[in-house]
Tab-separated table of C-alpha atoms in Angstrom:
chain	number	residue	atom	x	y	z
A	1	UNK	CA	-4.560	24.643	16.188
A	2	UNK	CA	-2.078	22.928	13.858
A	3	UNK	CA	-3.533	20.690	11.177
A	4	UNK	CA	-2.086	17.529	12.703
A	5	UNK	CA	-3.922	18.203	15.958
A	6	UNK	CA	-7.238	17.947	14.103
A	7	UNK	CA	-6.626	14.236	13.570
A	8	UNK	CA	-7.365	11.591	16.206
A	9	UNK	CA	-4.359	9.946	17.823
A	10	UNK	CA	-3.946	6.363	16.686
A	11	UNK	CA	-1.324	3.671	17.199
A	12	UNK	CA	-1.420	1.038	14.497
A	13	UNK	CA	-0.228	-2.489	15.054
A	14	UNK	CA	-0.878	-5.089	12.336
A	15	UNK	CA	-3.294	-7.747	13.617
A	16	UNK	CA	-1.337	-10.924	14.309
A	17	UNK	CA	-3.972	-12.915	12.453
A	18	UNK	CA	-3.049	-11.101	9.226
A	19	UNK	CA	0.666	-11.453	9.821
A	20	UNK	CA	0.482	-15.148	10.667
A	21	UNK	CA	-1.729	-15.872	7.654
A	22	UNK	CA	0.632	-14.167	5.203
A	23	UNK	CA	3.778	-15.586	6.797
A	24	UNK	CA	2.393	-19.124	6.743
A	25	UNK	CA	1.363	-18.728	3.123
A	26	UNK	CA	4.810	-17.464	2.111
A	27	UNK	CA	6.484	-20.409	3.830
A	28	UNK	CA	4.592	-22.974	1.739
A	29	UNK	CA	6.439	-24.988	-0.861
A	30	UNK	CA	3.957	-23.755	-3.476
A	31	UNK	CA	4.978	-20.151	-2.758
A	32	UNK	CA	8.655	-20.968	-3.133
A	33	UNK	CA	7.868	-22.685	-6.434
A	34	UNK	CA	5.952	-19.610	-7.604
A	35	UNK	CA	8.956	-17.433	-6.788
A	36	UNK	CA	11.265	-19.746	-8.703
A	37	UNK	CA	9.006	-19.468	-11.764
A	38	UNK	CA	8.915	-15.652	-11.625
A	39	UNK	CA	9.585	-13.160	-8.803
A	40	UNK	CA	6.866	-10.690	-9.866
A	41	UNK	CA	4.221	-12.145	-12.192
A	42	UNK	CA	1.342	-12.769	-12.191
A	43	UNK	CA	-0.374	-9.913	-10.393
A	44	UNK	CA	-1.759	-9.677	-7.647
A	45	UNK	CA	-1.813	-12.958	-5.789
A	46	UNK	CA	1.766	-14.224	-5.875
A	47	UNK	CA	4.393	-13.960	-3.078
A	48	UNK	CA	5.801	-10.607	-4.289
A	49	UNK	CA	2.518	-8.874	-3.441
A	50	UNK	CA	2.064	-10.680	-0.121
A	51	UNK	CA	5.563	-9.686	0.960
A	52	UNK	CA	4.935	-6.065	0.023
A	53	UNK	CA	1.672	-6.101	1.963
A	54	UNK	CA	3.552	-7.253	5.054
A	55	UNK	CA	6.127	-4.511	4.494
A	56	UNK	CA	3.487	-1.808	4.124
A	57	UNK	CA	1.941	-2.964	7.396
A	58	UNK	CA	5.310	-2.623	9.109
A	59	UNK	CA	5.766	-6.387	9.395
A	60	UNK	CA	8.571	-7.079	6.912
A	61	UNK	CA	10.472	-8.905	9.640
A	62	UNK	CA	7.740	-11.568	9.553
A	63	UNK	CA	8.541	-12.583	5.972
A	64	UNK	CA	10.044	-16.105	6.146
A	65	UNK	CA	13.745	-16.269	5.358
A	66	UNK	CA	13.131	-19.035	2.834
A	67	UNK	CA	10.823	-16.743	0.870
A	68	UNK	CA	13.370	-13.888	0.917
A	69	UNK	CA	16.082	-16.226	-0.346
A	70	UNK	CA	13.827	-17.624	-3.065
A	71	UNK	CA	12.821	-14.129	-4.162
A	72	UNK	CA	16.429	-12.935	-4.330
A	73	UNK	CA	17.490	-15.998	-6.309
A	74	UNK	CA	14.657	-15.442	-8.769
A	75	UNK	CA	15.433	-11.729	-9.182
A	76	UNK	CA	19.095	-12.572	-9.790
A	77	UNK	CA	18.098	-15.124	-12.427
A	78	UNK	CA	15.293	-13.185	-14.111
A	79	UNK	CA	15.991	-9.445	-14.080
A	80	UNK	CA	18.527	-7.399	-15.996
A	81	UNK	CA	20.757	-5.200	-13.852
A	82	UNK	CA	20.138	-2.184	-16.099
A	83	UNK	CA	17.175	-0.456	-17.761
A	84	UNK	CA	17.407	-0.665	-21.571
A	85	UNK	CA	16.424	2.621	-23.197
A	86	UNK	CA	16.570	1.520	-26.855
A	87	UNK	CA	15.975	-1.809	-28.560
A	88	UNK	CA	19.651	-2.184	-29.422
A	89	UNK	CA	20.473	-2.488	-25.713
A	90	UNK	CA	18.257	-5.547	-25.280
A	91	UNK	CA	20.198	-8.816	-24.928
A	92	UNK	CA	18.957	-11.683	-27.081
A	93	UNK	CA	16.054	-13.704	-25.722
A	94	UNK	CA	14.926	-11.029	-23.286
A	95	UNK	CA	11.240	-10.741	-22.470
A	96	UNK	CA	10.647	-6.977	-22.003
A	97	UNK	CA	7.841	-7.658	-19.514
A	98	UNK	CA	9.431	-10.362	-17.388
A	99	UNK	CA	13.135	-9.590	-17.569
A	100	UNK	CA	13.181	-5.793	-17.250
A	101	UNK	CA	12.248	-4.474	-13.827
A	102	UNK	CA	10.509	-1.097	-13.693
A	103	UNK	CA	11.866	1.711	-11.512
A	104	UNK	CA	8.743	1.665	-9.335
A	105	UNK	CA	8.898	-2.088	-8.763
A	106	UNK	CA	12.603	-1.897	-7.954
A	107	UNK	CA	12.042	0.913	-5.460
A	108	UNK	CA	9.422	-1.158	-3.651
A	109	UNK	CA	11.593	-4.287	-3.755
A	110	UNK	CA	14.643	-2.498	-2.355
A	111	UNK	CA	12.680	-1.137	0.609
A	112	UNK	CA	10.978	-4.429	1.381
A	113	UNK	CA	14.214	-6.423	1.292
A	114	UNK	CA	16.011	-3.852	3.443
A	115	UNK	CA	13.367	-3.881	6.151
A	116	UNK	CA	13.249	-7.675	6.014
A	117	UNK	CA	16.942	-7.514	7.053
A	118	UNK	CA	18.390	-8.644	3.731
A	119	UNK	CA	21.792	-7.182	2.851
A	120	UNK	CA	20.489	-5.643	-0.353
A	121	UNK	CA	23.649	-3.803	-1.370
A	122	UNK	CA	25.727	-6.954	-1.027
A	123	UNK	CA	23.204	-9.135	-2.851
A	124	UNK	CA	22.426	-6.584	-5.574
A	125	UNK	CA	25.151	-3.906	-5.778
A	126	UNK	CA	23.511	-2.513	-8.939
A	127	UNK	CA	20.197	-1.572	-7.310
A	128	UNK	CA	20.989	1.540	-5.287
A	129	UNK	CA	23.020	3.233	-8.070
A	130	UNK	CA	20.157	2.427	-10.487
A	131	UNK	CA	17.853	5.052	-8.948
A	132	UNK	CA	20.386	7.846	-9.387
A	133	UNK	CA	21.467	6.681	-12.843
A	134	UNK	CA	17.970	6.972	-14.313
A	135	UNK	CA	16.923	10.268	-12.711
A	136	UNK	CA	15.791	12.735	-15.363
A	137	UNK	CA	16.576	16.438	-15.547
A	138	UNK	CA	13.220	17.371	-13.995
A	139	UNK	CA	14.121	15.381	-10.855
A	140	UNK	CA	11.997	12.288	-11.370
A	141	UNK	CA	12.107	8.978	-13.217
A	142	UNK	CA	9.871	7.262	-15.748
A	143	UNK	CA	9.254	3.554	-16.363
A	144	UNK	CA	8.501	4.266	-20.040
A	145	UNK	CA	11.915	3.818	-21.658
A	146	UNK	CA	10.890	5.880	-24.706
A	147	UNK	CA	10.669	8.978	-22.521
A	148	UNK	CA	14.452	8.968	-22.087
A	149	UNK	CA	15.027	9.495	-25.799
A	150	UNK	CA	12.673	12.476	-26.160
A	151	UNK	CA	13.885	16.042	-26.517
A	152	UNK	CA	12.084	17.036	-23.307
A	153	UNK	CA	11.644	13.924	-21.177
A	154	UNK	CA	9.048	14.106	-18.406
A	155	UNK	CA	8.944	12.007	-15.284
A	156	UNK	CA	6.111	10.086	-13.665
A	157	UNK	CA	4.932	10.355	-10.042
A	158	UNK	CA	4.410	6.587	-9.915
A	159	UNK	CA	7.898	5.839	-11.185
A	160	UNK	CA	9.592	8.475	-9.036
A	161	UNK	CA	8.342	8.171	-5.466
A	162	UNK	CA	9.257	4.515	-4.719
A	163	UNK	CA	12.817	5.281	-5.860
A	164	UNK	CA	13.056	8.356	-3.637
A	165	UNK	CA	11.743	6.302	-0.721
A	166	UNK	CA	14.297	3.556	-1.389
A	167	UNK	CA	17.188	6.002	-1.010
A	168	UNK	CA	15.775	8.061	1.896
A	169	UNK	CA	14.088	5.479	4.100
A	170	UNK	CA	16.929	2.956	4.166
A	171	UNK	CA	19.716	5.224	5.465
A	172	UNK	CA	20.322	7.635	8.302
A	173	UNK	CA	21.066	11.167	7.131
A	174	UNK	CA	24.740	10.791	8.065
A	175	UNK	CA	24.999	7.709	5.816
A	176	UNK	CA	23.743	9.396	2.652
A	177	UNK	CA	26.320	10.287	0.028
A	178	UNK	CA	26.481	13.715	-1.626
A	179	UNK	CA	25.172	12.100	-4.807
A	180	UNK	CA	22.215	10.607	-2.936
A	181	UNK	CA	21.417	13.893	-1.201
A	182	UNK	CA	21.412	15.654	-4.574
A	183	UNK	CA	19.133	12.910	-5.937
A	184	UNK	CA	16.700	13.392	-3.022
A	185	UNK	CA	16.719	17.190	-3.260
A	186	UNK	CA	15.982	17.099	-6.988
A	187	UNK	CA	13.236	14.536	-6.469
A	188	UNK	CA	11.667	16.551	-3.669
A	189	UNK	CA	11.619	19.664	-5.849
A	190	UNK	CA	9.980	17.644	-8.624
A	191	UNK	CA	7.113	16.855	-6.235
A	192	UNK	CA	6.885	20.282	-4.612
A	193	UNK	CA	6.811	22.172	-7.923
A	194	UNK	CA	3.790	20.046	-8.831
A	195	UNK	CA	2.079	20.462	-5.429
A	196	UNK	CA	2.346	16.664	-5.011
A	197	UNK	CA	-0.490	16.081	-7.467
A	198	UNK	CA	-0.533	18.483	-10.415
A	199	UNK	CA	0.720	18.605	-13.983
A	200	UNK	CA	2.889	21.617	-14.763
A	201	UNK	CA	2.314	21.359	-18.514
A	202	UNK	CA	-1.471	21.050	-18.191
A	203	UNK	CA	-1.850	23.136	-15.043
A	204	UNK	CA	-4.364	20.836	-13.397
A	205	UNK	CA	-4.848	18.016	-10.906
A	206	UNK	CA	-3.622	14.758	-12.454
A	207	UNK	CA	-6.079	12.445	-10.678
A	208	UNK	CA	-8.793	13.037	-8.090
A	209	UNK	CA	-8.051	9.576	-6.719
A	210	UNK	CA	-4.622	10.775	-5.625
A	211	UNK	CA	-6.275	12.969	-2.985
A	212	UNK	CA	-7.597	9.842	-1.257
A	213	UNK	CA	-5.398	7.777	1.046
A	214	UNK	CA	-4.696	4.398	-0.537
A	215	UNK	CA	-3.758	0.992	0.825
A	216	UNK	CA	-1.854	-1.017	-0.079
A	217	UNK	CA	0.067	1.344	-2.306
A	218	UNK	CA	2.474	-1.076	-3.940
A	219	UNK	CA	3.824	1.110	-6.754
A	220	UNK	CA	0.693	3.298	-6.955
A	221	UNK	CA	0.690	6.900	-5.849
A	222	UNK	CA	-1.444	9.031	-3.580
A	223	UNK	CA	-0.628	12.416	-2.056
A	224	UNK	CA	-0.201	10.905	1.415
A	225	UNK	CA	2.685	8.876	0.000
A	226	UNK	CA	4.223	12.002	-1.471
A	227	UNK	CA	3.583	14.003	1.699
A	228	UNK	CA	5.256	11.379	3.900
A	229	UNK	CA	8.357	11.458	1.720
A	230	UNK	CA	8.501	15.263	1.781
A	231	UNK	CA	8.122	15.314	5.572
A	232	UNK	CA	10.877	12.731	6.093
A	233	UNK	CA	13.120	14.500	3.576
A	234	UNK	CA	12.651	17.830	5.344
A	235	UNK	CA	13.380	16.274	8.739
A	236	UNK	CA	16.402	14.176	7.744
A	237	UNK	CA	18.058	16.785	5.555
A	238	UNK	CA	16.868	19.899	7.429
A	239	UNK	CA	14.999	21.299	4.444
A	240	UNK	CA	12.203	23.881	4.471
A	241	UNK	CA	8.878	22.876	2.938
A	242	UNK	CA	6.833	25.764	1.458
A	243	UNK	CA	3.316	25.385	2.845
A	244	UNK	CA	1.761	26.480	-0.450
A	245	UNK	CA	3.436	23.521	-2.168
A	246	UNK	CA	1.657	20.936	-0.021
A	247	UNK	CA	-1.576	22.652	1.064
A	248	UNK	CA	-3.613	21.277	-1.843
A	249	UNK	CA	-2.584	17.738	-0.959
A	250	UNK	CA	-3.255	18.243	2.750
A	251	UNK	CA	-6.675	19.788	2.128
A	252	UNK	CA	-7.571	16.950	-0.206
A	253	UNK	CA	-6.688	14.317	2.382
A	254	UNK	CA	-8.427	16.171	5.210
A	255	UNK	CA	-11.589	16.379	3.110
A	256	UNK	CA	-11.723	12.575	2.885
A	257	UNK	CA	-12.159	11.832	6.568
A	258	UNK	CA	-14.802	9.614	8.048
A	259	UNK	CA	-17.253	10.737	10.729
A	260	UNK	CA	-14.876	9.430	13.409
A	261	UNK	CA	-12.082	11.638	12.036
A	262	UNK	CA	-10.052	8.795	10.536
A	263	UNK	CA	-9.001	8.875	6.905
A	264	UNK	CA	-11.213	6.933	4.550
A	265	UNK	CA	-9.301	4.297	2.583
A	266	UNK	CA	-9.340	3.958	-1.175
A	267	UNK	CA	-8.397	0.672	-2.829
A	268	UNK	CA	-7.247	0.415	-6.412
A	269	UNK	CA	-9.257	-1.940	-8.652
A	270	UNK	CA	-6.379	-4.375	-9.012
A	271	UNK	CA	-8.176	-7.052	-11.018
A	272	UNK	CA	-8.996	-4.609	-13.815
A	273	UNK	CA	-5.325	-4.055	-14.638
A	274	UNK	CA	-4.724	-7.461	-16.149
A	275	UNK	CA	-1.583	-9.528	-15.815
A	276	UNK	CA	0.841	-11.910	-17.439
A	277	UNK	CA	0.038	-15.567	-16.715
A	278	UNK	CA	1.926	-18.746	-17.480
A	279	UNK	CA	0.124	-21.280	-19.639
A	280	UNK	CA	1.731	-24.408	-21.056
A	281	UNK	CA	5.290	-23.202	-20.487
A	282	UNK	CA	4.708	-19.794	-22.063
A	283	UNK	CA	3.543	-16.437	-20.745
A	284	UNK	CA	0.593	-14.514	-22.192
A	285	UNK	CA	-1.578	-11.547	-21.271
A	286	UNK	CA	-4.852	-11.946	-19.380
A	287	UNK	CA	-7.214	-8.976	-19.082
A	288	UNK	CA	-8.322	-9.887	-15.554
A	289	UNK	CA	-5.966	-10.473	-12.644
A	290	UNK	CA	-6.608	-12.299	-9.375
A	291	UNK	CA	-6.180	-11.093	-5.796
A	292	UNK	CA	-5.883	-12.972	-2.500
A	293	UNK	CA	-8.305	-12.831	0.474
A	294	UNK	CA	-6.353	-10.410	2.669
A	295	UNK	CA	-5.759	-8.023	-0.237
A	296	UNK	CA	-9.542	-7.701	-0.477
A	297	UNK	CA	-10.154	-7.562	3.276
A	298	UNK	CA	-7.376	-5.429	4.748
A	299	UNK	CA	-7.950	-2.077	2.944
A	300	UNK	CA	-11.538	-1.867	4.187
A	301	UNK	CA	-10.604	-2.387	7.854
A	302	UNK	CA	-10.627	0.145	10.675
A	303	UNK	CA	-7.043	-0.850	11.435
A	304	UNK	CA	-5.838	0.459	8.084
A	305	UNK	CA	-7.834	3.673	8.520
A	306	UNK	CA	-5.914	4.092	11.783
A	307	UNK	CA	-2.585	3.411	10.052
A	308	UNK	CA	-3.169	5.979	7.312
A	309	UNK	CA	-4.393	8.558	9.819
A	310	UNK	CA	-1.271	7.952	11.891
A	311	UNK	CA	0.890	8.453	8.789
A	312	UNK	CA	-0.791	11.764	7.975
A	313	UNK	CA	-0.636	12.984	11.566
A	314	UNK	CA	3.092	12.197	11.780
A	315	UNK	CA	3.852	13.936	8.476
A	316	UNK	CA	1.902	17.059	9.462
A	317	UNK	CA	3.496	17.119	12.915
A	318	UNK	CA	6.965	17.167	11.343
A	319	UNK	CA	6.057	20.144	9.156
A	320	UNK	CA	3.818	21.686	11.837
A	321	UNK	CA	1.901	24.128	9.676
A	322	UNK	CA	-0.701	26.212	11.490
């Protein structure tokens, strides 16, 4: 029996109650005002995160057009169209937190806008080339600008995978350029050489949490996210995936199943990360962030367990290891 056949068949559809709640919230004048103030901050209860939750549930088309337009206008106004690597590249008056978008955030944004039917390349012609421009020699990217100036720069899983997804998931294979195919192949090898979860330099698992399926992912990483990319890459570009390069990730995920066979869901402790908040016309750091009701409710639902199980089953079926 193939590994994918060990998983129950599921067919996820986002509950309309969730979709309607998020869509109605995003259509409010207060949400549009929040977007005008900043497209991203504060975490985790502003429109950016609600839009991404809809996207991750496969409901990006339900994001109100007014919210998409407000987000795009705010990104255009707020974010630099390049990633400064040294202080000398910073324009005057730039806030390094609010005005410089990270690779991981940009990868998520590009995907969400694309699947919400925005013409991303027309609105932001600098975004798609960005991912290729900042790829490091090891095949990945890193949101820490200092890494790029080191003698041996090393990439980050978290920074890399959303960018790979942004290039792969938003085009048919025939639409990819040679440069983009090279970018994807190098990125895939970065993941496969590290078995989707290991450090080459330290020779060990980077995080036990990565072996648990996570929702929502936002810019976070788990091996199911990496595995889905590898499966889609192998299918679209007709590449062979060495089973030994993904078996540790697959075994880790399969070991975290519930009694009913569905994948258990892990949720990141968002509030512990802290966030920038606006107070009296200035932005400052707060050690505790705030969430919104559905961000607390959705990850613990049976529906999301079905979604993640469906994602794993589809990825394994593509690779079809015995």
